[in-house]
């Protein structure tokens, strides 16, 4: 009998660890750690339909979160062609916008303050999705970023469900399911956190990366974290007007006129936020405001363009200058 055979028969603990090594290797590939996710891009194809346990946490500041909301901005199955200059434009960022803007034949209401265009255009199959990215500043510092996408066409069910899954993410501060009908009608809203990497990366979405790269290139100071408020609305099969809209607001939870967070970065994690009263108060304030803002967005994005400016008091979000 060889030494290996004797070891196999006489060392049950060793055999057990051999078996479990293979098991945990498989689990590690399916649910990768943040470090593995950052260094093995090929795993994205494997994990895109699985729970995103490999997303960033405050203790891992270099890794961008899946959020893409900002998570939630996945209402388009075809990847954007960032090399097509006719599909995307970078407007004059000095342009000042307030109140509401025409968007996809509807009115996109804007929270309080002066907003500036960062990126706009179309993406997806035949340019079916329209995109607008706007930024708001106070004394030159970013206080909010608005990312909106919409289409008047019916999107594939799996695309909508992929976006809808973000409303069920356990890492969200709060989620609200407003509609989930058998005919496919979906509407939901959620609050979460998005962490800004050292190179200005906030999301794996190439469009959001492009927008934030422009802001970084132009030298806009930004906080290391945003509180994300996202709203998704998609029509059902029984509705005469088809379409889907996703509006995501990234609000800066900082002291006015600075990039200093109201609470240390680790305490914005859902599991620790109760230990930081200032962070908890800000998130609760955003949650209360967003609950009233969602009906304003719904009205604007489900009716024909009217140019109606929302009520000034209602439009004032917690991060507004």
mmCIF file of N, CA and C in Angstrom, residues 176-294:
data_model
loop_
_atom_site.group_PDB
_atom_site.id
_atom_site.type_symbol
_atom_site.label_atom_id
_atom_site.label_comp_id
_atom_site.label_asym_id
_atom_site.label_seq_id
_atom_site.Cartn_x
_atom_site.Cartn_y
_atom_site.Cartn_z
ATOM 1 N N UNK A 176 -40.024 50.288 -1.765
ATOM 2 C CA UNK A 176 -41.481 50.372 -1.823
ATOM 3 C C UNK A 176 -41.960 49.799 -3.147
ATOM 4 N N UNK A 177 -42.795 48.782 -3.079
ATOM 5 C CA UNK A 177 -43.382 48.203 -4.284
ATOM 6 C C UNK A 177 -44.740 48.857 -4.497
ATOM 7 N N UNK A 178 -44.849 49.650 -5.556
ATOM 8 C CA UNK A 178 -46.076 50.398 -5.829
ATOM 9 C C UNK A 178 -47.014 49.644 -6.766
ATOM 10 N N UNK A 179 -46.457 48.777 -7.596
ATOM 11 C CA UNK A 179 -47.285 47.976 -8.501
ATOM 12 C C UNK A 179 -46.490 46.749 -8.934
ATOM 13 N N UNK A 180 -47.155 45.609 -8.938
ATOM 14 C CA UNK A 180 -46.557 44.364 -9.416
ATOM 15 C C UNK A 180 -47.708 43.490 -9.903
ATOM 16 N N UNK A 181 -48.158 43.762 -11.138
ATOM 17 C CA UNK A 181 -49.360 43.124 -11.669
ATOM 18 C C UNK A 181 -49.019 41.948 -12.586
ATOM 19 N N UNK A 182 -49.901 40.994 -12.706
ATOM 20 C CA UNK A 182 -49.656 39.833 -13.576
ATOM 21 C C UNK A 182 -49.440 40.203 -15.045
ATOM 22 N N UNK A 183 -49.989 41.358 -15.465
ATOM 23 C CA UNK A 183 -49.843 41.726 -16.876
ATOM 24 C C UNK A 183 -48.500 42.393 -17.168
ATOM 25 N N UNK A 184 -47.641 42.477 -16.149
ATOM 26 C CA UNK A 184 -46.313 43.046 -16.353
ATOM 27 C C UNK A 184 -46.148 44.465 -15.865
ATOM 28 N N UNK A 185 -47.227 45.093 -15.407
ATOM 29 C CA UNK A 185 -47.143 46.439 -14.860
ATOM 30 C C UNK A 185 -46.299 46.420 -13.591
ATOM 31 N N UNK A 186 -45.223 47.254 -13.588
ATOM 32 C CA UNK A 186 -44.307 47.289 -12.453
ATOM 33 C C UNK A 186 -44.000 48.740 -12.107
ATOM 34 N N UNK A 187 -44.020 49.022 -10.825
ATOM 35 C CA UNK A 187 -43.566 50.326 -10.339
ATOM 36 C C UNK A 187 -42.998 50.143 -8.938
ATOM 37 N N UNK A 188 -41.816 50.682 -8.717
ATOM 38 C CA UNK A 188 -41.197 50.552 -7.409
ATOM 39 C C UNK A 188 -40.223 51.697 -7.191
ATOM 40 N N UNK A 189 -39.834 51.879 -5.946
ATOM 41 C CA UNK A 189 -38.852 52.898 -5.584
ATOM 42 C C UNK A 189 -37.995 52.346 -4.456
ATOM 43 N N UNK A 190 -36.757 52.800 -4.386
ATOM 44 C CA UNK A 190 -35.884 52.344 -3.310
ATOM 45 C C UNK A 190 -34.816 53.377 -2.998
ATOM 46 N N UNK A 191 -34.252 53.259 -1.794
ATOM 47 C CA UNK A 191 -33.148 54.092 -1.341
ATOM 48 C C UNK A 191 -31.967 53.198 -0.998
ATOM 49 N N UNK A 192 -30.788 53.602 -1.430
ATOM 50 C CA UNK A 192 -29.592 52.845 -1.112
ATOM 51 C C UNK A 192 -28.413 53.810 -1.077
ATOM 52 N N UNK A 193 -27.198 53.268 -0.984
ATOM 53 C CA UNK A 193 -25.990 54.090 -0.979
ATOM 54 C C UNK A 193 -25.094 53.677 -2.127
ATOM 55 N N UNK A 194 -24.389 54.650 -2.702
ATOM 56 C CA UNK A 194 -23.425 54.378 -3.766
ATOM 57 C C UNK A 194 -22.104 55.032 -3.385
ATOM 58 N N UNK A 195 -21.026 54.258 -3.450
ATOM 59 C CA UNK A 195 -19.714 54.724 -3.022
ATOM 60 C C UNK A 195 -18.856 55.084 -4.221
ATOM 61 N N UNK A 196 -18.237 56.248 -4.154
ATOM 62 C CA UNK A 196 -17.406 56.742 -5.238
ATOM 63 C C UNK A 196 -15.979 56.234 -5.056
ATOM 64 N N UNK A 197 -15.481 55.505 -6.065
ATOM 65 C CA UNK A 197 -14.117 54.998 -6.014
ATOM 66 C C UNK A 197 -13.101 56.110 -6.185
ATOM 67 N N UNK A 198 -11.822 55.842 -5.913
ATOM 68 C CA UNK A 198 -10.780 56.872 -5.999
ATOM 69 C C UNK A 198 -10.588 57.434 -7.394
ATOM 70 N N UNK A 199 -10.958 56.693 -8.427
ATOM 71 C CA UNK A 199 -10.810 57.175 -9.800
ATOM 72 C C UNK A 199 -12.116 57.750 -10.337
ATOM 73 N N UNK A 200 -13.071 58.010 -9.442
ATOM 74 C CA UNK A 200 -14.337 58.590 -9.860
ATOM 75 C C UNK A 200 -15.332 57.586 -10.387
ATOM 76 N N UNK A 201 -15.082 56.288 -10.176
ATOM 77 C CA UNK A 201 -15.982 55.242 -10.663
ATOM 78 C C UNK A 201 -17.090 55.014 -9.645
ATOM 79 N N UNK A 202 -18.309 55.081 -10.102
ATOM 80 C CA UNK A 202 -19.451 54.887 -9.223
ATOM 81 C C UNK A 202 -20.234 53.638 -9.579
ATOM 82 N N UNK A 203 -20.172 53.216 -10.836
ATOM 83 C CA UNK A 203 -20.999 52.117 -11.315
ATOM 84 C C UNK A 203 -20.275 51.374 -12.423
ATOM 85 N N UNK A 204 -20.681 50.132 -12.639
ATOM 86 C CA UNK A 204 -20.138 49.357 -13.755
ATOM 87 C C UNK A 204 -20.819 49.712 -15.066
ATOM 88 N N UNK A 205 -21.914 50.482 -15.011
ATOM 89 C CA UNK A 205 -22.611 50.896 -16.226
ATOM 90 C C UNK A 205 -21.735 51.856 -17.016
ATOM 91 N N UNK A 206 -21.424 51.559 -18.291
ATOM 92 C CA UNK A 206 -20.514 52.421 -19.064
ATOM 93 C C UNK A 206 -21.038 53.836 -19.279
ATOM 94 N N UNK A 207 -22.350 54.001 -19.353
ATOM 95 C CA UNK A 207 -22.901 55.335 -19.538
ATOM 96 C C UNK A 207 -22.701 56.193 -18.293
ATOM 97 N N UNK A 208 -22.949 55.609 -17.140
ATOM 98 C CA UNK A 208 -22.748 56.342 -15.893
ATOM 99 C C UNK A 208 -21.267 56.634 -15.697
ATOM 100 N N UNK A 209 -20.420 55.685 -16.056
ATOM 101 C CA UNK A 209 -18.976 55.923 -15.986
ATOM 102 C C UNK A 209 -18.581 57.086 -16.879
ATOM 103 N N UNK A 210 -19.167 57.149 -18.085
ATOM 104 C CA UNK A 210 -18.846 58.219 -19.017
ATOM 105 C C UNK A 210 -19.262 59.575 -18.450
ATOM 106 N N UNK A 211 -20.444 59.630 -17.840
ATOM 107 C CA UNK A 211 -20.926 60.884 -17.262
ATOM 108 C C UNK A 211 -20.041 61.334 -16.105
ATOM 109 N N UNK A 212 -19.692 60.412 -15.218
ATOM 110 C CA UNK A 212 -18.871 60.786 -14.074
ATOM 111 C C UNK A 212 -17.427 61.072 -14.488
ATOM 112 N N UNK A 213 -16.975 60.454 -15.555
ATOM 113 C CA UNK A 213 -15.643 60.772 -16.057
ATOM 114 C C UNK A 213 -15.599 62.213 -16.531
ATOM 115 N N UNK A 214 -16.683 62.670 -17.159
ATOM 116 C CA UNK A 214 -16.726 64.063 -17.599
ATOM 117 C C UNK A 214 -16.724 65.003 -16.400
ATOM 118 N N UNK A 215 -17.495 64.686 -15.373
ATOM 119 C CA UNK A 215 -17.513 65.521 -14.179
ATOM 120 C C UNK A 215 -16.138 65.569 -13.515
ATOM 121 N N UNK A 216 -15.472 64.425 -13.464
ATOM 122 C CA UNK A 216 -14.129 64.377 -12.873
ATOM 123 C C UNK A 216 -13.145 65.180 -13.708
ATOM 124 N N UNK A 217 -13.227 65.027 -15.036
ATOM 125 C CA UNK A 217 -12.327 65.762 -15.927
ATOM 126 C C UNK A 217 -12.513 67.272 -15.796
ATOM 127 N N UNK A 218 -13.760 67.695 -15.605
ATOM 128 C CA UNK A 218 -14.046 69.120 -15.463
ATOM 129 C C UNK A 218 -13.707 69.650 -14.073
ATOM 130 N N UNK A 219 -13.318 68.750 -13.182
ATOM 131 C CA UNK A 219 -12.833 69.177 -11.869
ATOM 132 C C UNK A 219 -13.894 69.448 -10.829
ATOM 133 N N UNK A 220 -15.092 68.842 -10.965
ATOM 134 C CA UNK A 220 -16.128 69.053 -9.963
ATOM 135 C C UNK A 220 -15.825 68.242 -8.704
ATOM 136 N N UNK A 221 -15.695 68.876 -7.542
ATOM 137 C CA UNK A 221 -15.523 68.106 -6.300
ATOM 138 C C UNK A 221 -16.784 67.308 -6.001
ATOM 139 N N UNK A 222 -16.596 66.043 -5.591
ATOM 140 C CA UNK A 222 -17.725 65.169 -5.291
ATOM 141 C C UNK A 222 -17.506 64.454 -3.972
ATOM 142 N N UNK A 223 -18.584 64.122 -3.288
ATOM 143 C CA UNK A 223 -18.448 63.368 -2.032
ATOM 144 C C UNK A 223 -18.030 61.929 -2.312
ATOM 145 N N UNK A 224 -17.581 61.260 -1.274
ATOM 146 C CA UNK A 224 -17.183 59.855 -1.427
ATOM 147 C C UNK A 224 -18.370 58.915 -1.414
ATOM 148 N N UNK A 225 -19.553 59.448 -1.154
ATOM 149 C CA UNK A 225 -20.763 58.626 -1.087
ATOM 150 C C UNK A 225 -21.967 59.453 -1.500
ATOM 151 N N UNK A 226 -22.901 58.816 -2.186
ATOM 152 C CA UNK A 226 -24.184 59.418 -2.518
ATOM 153 C C UNK A 226 -25.301 58.559 -1.926
ATOM 154 N N UNK A 227 -26.362 59.204 -1.479
ATOM 155 C CA UNK A 227 -27.590 58.483 -1.143
ATOM 156 C C UNK A 227 -28.431 58.429 -2.412
ATOM 157 N N UNK A 228 -28.781 57.224 -2.832
ATOM 158 C CA UNK A 228 -29.455 56.999 -4.112
ATOM 159 C C UNK A 228 -30.945 56.809 -3.890
ATOM 160 N N UNK A 229 -31.733 57.583 -4.612
ATOM 161 C CA UNK A 229 -33.190 57.428 -4.613
ATOM 162 C C UNK A 229 -33.605 57.114 -6.042
ATOM 163 N N UNK A 230 -34.143 55.925 -6.270
ATOM 164 C CA UNK A 230 -34.433 55.476 -7.632
ATOM 165 C C UNK A 230 -35.889 55.063 -7.774
ATOM 166 N N UNK A 231 -36.447 55.388 -8.935
ATOM 167 C CA UNK A 231 -37.852 55.075 -9.243
ATOM 168 C C UNK A 231 -37.925 54.394 -10.599
ATOM 169 N N UNK A 232 -38.638 53.276 -10.651
ATOM 170 C CA UNK A 232 -38.837 52.518 -11.882
ATOM 171 C C UNK A 232 -40.327 52.379 -12.148
ATOM 172 N N UNK A 233 -40.732 52.662 -13.389
ATOM 173 C CA UNK A 233 -42.133 52.518 -13.776
ATOM 174 C C UNK A 233 -42.191 51.902 -15.165
ATOM 175 N N UNK A 234 -42.903 50.783 -15.307
ATOM 176 C CA UNK A 234 -43.016 50.108 -16.592
ATOM 177 C C UNK A 234 -44.460 49.710 -16.834
ATOM 178 N N UNK A 235 -44.940 49.955 -18.043
ATOM 179 C CA UNK A 235 -46.345 49.695 -18.367
ATOM 180 C C UNK A 235 -46.631 48.201 -18.453
ATOM 181 N N UNK A 236 -47.879 47.853 -18.274
ATOM 182 C CA UNK A 236 -48.311 46.475 -18.393
ATOM 183 C C UNK A 236 -48.923 46.198 -19.751
ATOM 184 N N UNK A 237 -49.196 44.931 -20.031
ATOM 185 C CA UNK A 237 -49.724 44.527 -21.331
ATOM 186 C C UNK A 237 -51.107 45.117 -21.587
ATOM 187 N N UNK A 238 -51.862 45.381 -20.514
ATOM 188 C CA UNK A 238 -53.212 45.893 -20.681
ATOM 189 C C UNK A 238 -53.297 47.397 -20.865
ATOM 190 N N UNK A 239 -52.184 48.091 -20.737
ATOM 191 C CA UNK A 239 -52.198 49.547 -20.869
ATOM 192 C C UNK A 239 -52.044 49.958 -22.330
ATOM 193 N N UNK A 240 -52.774 50.991 -22.711
ATOM 194 C CA UNK A 240 -52.710 51.445 -24.104
ATOM 195 C C UNK A 240 -51.400 52.160 -24.410
ATOM 196 N N UNK A 241 -50.844 52.853 -23.422
ATOM 197 C CA UNK A 241 -49.588 53.576 -23.607
ATOM 198 C C UNK A 241 -48.437 52.728 -23.081
ATOM 199 N N UNK A 242 -47.528 52.335 -23.962
ATOM 200 C CA UNK A 242 -46.408 51.494 -23.581
ATOM 201 C C UNK A 242 -45.192 52.345 -23.235
ATOM 202 N N UNK A 243 -44.354 51.790 -22.404
ATOM 203 C CA UNK A 243 -43.113 52.478 -22.102
ATOM 204 C C UNK A 243 -42.574 52.149 -20.726
ATOM 205 N N UNK A 244 -41.323 52.535 -20.493
ATOM 206 C CA UNK A 244 -40.662 52.329 -19.211
ATOM 207 C C UNK A 244 -39.806 53.549 -18.903
ATOM 208 N N UNK A 245 -39.755 53.889 -17.642
ATOM 209 C CA UNK A 245 -38.950 55.024 -17.198
ATOM 210 C C UNK A 245 -38.210 54.654 -15.926
ATOM 211 N N UNK A 246 -36.958 55.063 -15.850
ATOM 212 C CA UNK A 246 -36.153 54.874 -14.649
ATOM 213 C C UNK A 246 -35.469 56.201 -14.342
ATOM 214 N N UNK A 247 -35.771 56.770 -13.189
ATOM 215 C CA UNK A 247 -35.139 58.013 -12.760
ATOM 216 C C UNK A 247 -34.391 57.737 -11.462
ATOM 217 N N UNK A 248 -33.098 58.050 -11.461
ATOM 218 C CA UNK A 248 -32.273 57.841 -10.282
ATOM 219 C C UNK A 248 -31.655 59.161 -9.860
ATOM 220 N N UNK A 249 -31.839 59.506 -8.603
ATOM 221 C CA UNK A 249 -31.256 60.719 -8.031
ATOM 222 C C UNK A 249 -30.154 60.335 -7.060
ATOM 223 N N UNK A 250 -28.986 60.903 -7.266
ATOM 224 C CA UNK A 250 -27.872 60.704 -6.356
ATOM 225 C C UNK A 250 -27.701 61.994 -5.568
ATOM 226 N N UNK A 251 -28.023 61.934 -4.288
ATOM 227 C CA UNK A 251 -28.013 63.119 -3.439
ATOM 228 C C UNK A 251 -26.798 63.098 -2.521
ATOM 229 N N UNK A 252 -26.175 64.250 -2.392
ATOM 230 C CA UNK A 252 -24.942 64.358 -1.613
ATOM 231 C C UNK A 252 -25.262 64.565 -0.131
ATOM 232 N N UNK A 253 -24.878 63.616 0.738
ATOM 233 C CA UNK A 253 -25.183 63.751 2.166
ATOM 234 C C UNK A 253 -24.045 64.456 2.915
ATOM 235 N N UNK A 254 -23.702 65.653 2.474
ATOM 236 C CA UNK A 254 -22.540 66.356 3.031
ATOM 237 C C UNK A 254 -22.958 67.628 3.750
ATOM 238 N N UNK A 255 -21.997 68.185 4.481
ATOM 239 C CA UNK A 255 -22.209 69.503 5.090
ATOM 240 C C UNK A 255 -22.298 70.536 3.978
ATOM 241 N N UNK A 256 -23.179 71.540 4.088
ATOM 242 C CA UNK A 256 -23.349 72.528 3.018
ATOM 243 C C UNK A 256 -22.037 73.172 2.590
ATOM 244 N N UNK A 257 -21.809 73.197 1.267
ATOM 245 C CA UNK A 257 -20.631 73.844 0.717
ATOM 246 C C UNK A 257 -19.343 73.071 0.859
ATOM 247 N N UNK A 258 -19.438 71.796 1.291
ATOM 248 C CA UNK A 258 -18.232 70.979 1.471
ATOM 249 C C UNK A 258 -18.477 69.588 0.902
ATOM 250 N N UNK A 259 -17.416 68.780 0.908
ATOM 251 C CA UNK A 259 -17.554 67.366 0.546
ATOM 252 C C UNK A 259 -17.424 66.487 1.792
ATOM 253 N N UNK A 260 -17.568 67.078 2.952
ATOM 254 C CA UNK A 260 -17.461 66.351 4.223
ATOM 255 C C UNK A 260 -18.800 65.692 4.532
ATOM 256 N N UNK A 261 -18.795 64.375 4.662
ATOM 257 C CA UNK A 261 -20.023 63.638 4.949
ATOM 258 C C UNK A 261 -20.567 64.000 6.324
ATOM 259 N N UNK A 262 -21.873 63.887 6.480
ATOM 260 C CA UNK A 262 -22.511 64.186 7.761
ATOM 261 C C UNK A 262 -22.154 63.155 8.826
ATOM 262 N N UNK A 263 -21.653 62.014 8.402
ATOM 263 C CA UNK A 263 -21.219 60.964 9.323
ATOM 264 C C UNK A 263 -20.072 60.218 8.648
ATOM 265 N N UNK A 264 -19.180 59.578 9.414
ATOM 266 C CA UNK A 264 -18.072 58.832 8.807
ATOM 267 C C UNK A 264 -18.565 57.788 7.807
ATOM 268 N N UNK A 265 -17.771 57.546 6.787
ATOM 269 C CA UNK A 265 -18.171 56.687 5.671
ATOM 270 C C UNK A 265 -18.703 55.315 6.096
ATOM 271 N N UNK A 266 -18.046 54.593 7.020
ATOM 272 C CA UNK A 266 -18.543 53.241 7.348
ATOM 273 C C UNK A 266 -19.960 53.224 7.904
ATOM 274 N N UNK A 267 -20.390 54.323 8.515
ATOM 275 C CA UNK A 267 -21.693 54.333 9.183
ATOM 276 C C UNK A 267 -22.863 54.553 8.234
ATOM 277 N N UNK A 268 -22.579 54.696 6.942
ATOM 278 C CA UNK A 268 -23.675 54.799 5.978
ATOM 279 C C UNK A 268 -24.139 53.421 5.519
ATOM 280 N N UNK A 269 -23.444 52.391 5.939
ATOM 281 C CA UNK A 269 -23.887 51.032 5.660
ATOM 282 C C UNK A 269 -25.193 50.772 6.420
ATOM 283 N N UNK A 270 -26.099 50.055 5.789
ATOM 284 C CA UNK A 270 -27.410 49.803 6.381
ATOM 285 C C UNK A 270 -27.298 49.168 7.767
ATOM 286 N N UNK A 271 -26.287 48.331 7.959
ATOM 287 C CA UNK A 271 -26.150 47.627 9.224
ATOM 288 C C UNK A 271 -25.626 48.518 10.343
ATOM 289 N N UNK A 272 -25.005 49.651 10.001
ATOM 290 C CA UNK A 272 -24.383 50.504 11.006
ATOM 291 C C UNK A 272 -25.017 51.881 11.127
ATOM 292 N N UNK A 273 -25.936 52.214 10.233
ATOM 293 C CA UNK A 273 -26.431 53.587 10.175
ATOM 294 C C UNK A 273 -27.157 54.004 11.451
ATOM 295 N N UNK A 274 -27.709 53.053 12.204
ATOM 296 C CA UNK A 274 -28.372 53.407 13.457
ATOM 297 C C UNK A 274 -27.405 53.976 14.488
ATOM 298 N N UNK A 275 -26.118 53.766 14.286
ATOM 299 C CA UNK A 275 -25.115 54.289 15.218
ATOM 300 C C UNK A 275 -24.720 55.726 14.877
ATOM 301 N N UNK A 276 -25.201 56.245 13.760
ATOM 302 C CA UNK A 276 -24.853 57.603 13.327
ATOM 303 C C UNK A 276 -26.138 58.409 13.147
ATOM 304 N N UNK A 277 -26.562 59.155 14.161
ATOM 305 C CA UNK A 277 -27.838 59.879 14.091
ATOM 306 C C UNK A 277 -27.929 60.839 12.904
ATOM 307 N N UNK A 278 -26.832 61.512 12.558
ATOM 308 C CA UNK A 278 -26.876 62.461 11.439
ATOM 309 C C UNK A 278 -27.137 61.753 10.114
ATOM 310 N N UNK A 279 -26.503 60.596 9.922
ATOM 311 C CA UNK A 279 -26.711 59.824 8.695
ATOM 312 C C UNK A 279 -28.135 59.282 8.654
ATOM 313 N N UNK A 280 -28.604 58.758 9.767
ATOM 314 C CA UNK A 280 -29.945 58.181 9.830
ATOM 315 C C UNK A 280 -31.008 59.260 9.573
ATOM 316 N N UNK A 281 -30.804 60.456 10.126
ATOM 317 C CA UNK A 281 -31.757 61.542 9.915
ATOM 318 C C UNK A 281 -31.805 61.958 8.443
ATOM 319 N N UNK A 282 -30.634 62.020 7.789
ATOM 320 C CA UNK A 282 -30.603 62.411 6.382
ATOM 321 C C UNK A 282 -31.338 61.388 5.524
ATOM 322 N N UNK A 283 -31.071 60.105 5.745
ATOM 323 C CA UNK A 283 -31.719 59.060 4.954
ATOM 324 C C UNK A 283 -33.224 59.078 5.176
ATOM 325 N N UNK A 284 -33.660 59.257 6.401
ATOM 326 C CA UNK A 284 -35.094 59.319 6.676
ATOM 327 C C UNK A 284 -35.734 60.533 6.005
ATOM 328 N N UNK A 285 -35.005 61.643 5.975
ATOM 329 C CA UNK A 285 -35.499 62.845 5.321
ATOM 330 C C UNK A 285 -35.648 62.603 3.809
ATOM 331 N N UNK A 286 -34.644 61.948 3.213
ATOM 332 C CA UNK A 286 -34.716 61.619 1.789
ATOM 333 C C UNK A 286 -35.888 60.678 1.526
ATOM 334 N N UNK A 287 -36.064 59.698 2.377
ATOM 335 C CA UNK A 287 -37.145 58.726 2.205
ATOM 336 C C UNK A 287 -38.505 59.416 2.231
ATOM 337 N N UNK A 288 -38.691 60.326 3.186
ATOM 338 C CA UNK A 288 -39.955 61.045 3.301
ATOM 339 C C UNK A 288 -40.182 61.950 2.089
ATOM 340 N N UNK A 289 -39.122 62.654 1.655
ATOM 341 C CA UNK A 289 -39.262 63.547 0.508
ATOM 342 C C UNK A 289 -39.531 62.764 -0.782
ATOM 343 N N UNK A 290 -38.822 61.655 -0.974
ATOM 344 C CA UNK A 290 -38.943 60.897 -2.219
ATOM 345 C C UNK A 290 -40.322 60.273 -2.363
ATOM 346 N N UNK A 291 -40.930 59.897 -1.240
ATOM 347 C CA UNK A 291 -42.284 59.333 -1.283
ATOM 348 C C UNK A 291 -43.268 60.337 -1.872
ATOM 349 N N UNK A 292 -43.043 61.631 -1.637
ATOM 350 C CA UNK A 292 -43.918 62.659 -2.203
ATOM 351 C C UNK A 292 -43.479 63.069 -3.604
ATOM 352 N N UNK A 293 -42.215 62.839 -3.932
ATOM 353 C CA UNK A 293 -41.698 63.234 -5.242
ATOM 354 C C UNK A 293 -42.054 62.211 -6.322
ATOM 355 N N UNK A 294 -42.196 60.954 -5.960
ATOM 356 C CA UNK A 294 -42.519 59.913 -6.939
ATOM 357 C C UNK A 294 -43.812 60.214 -7.692
#
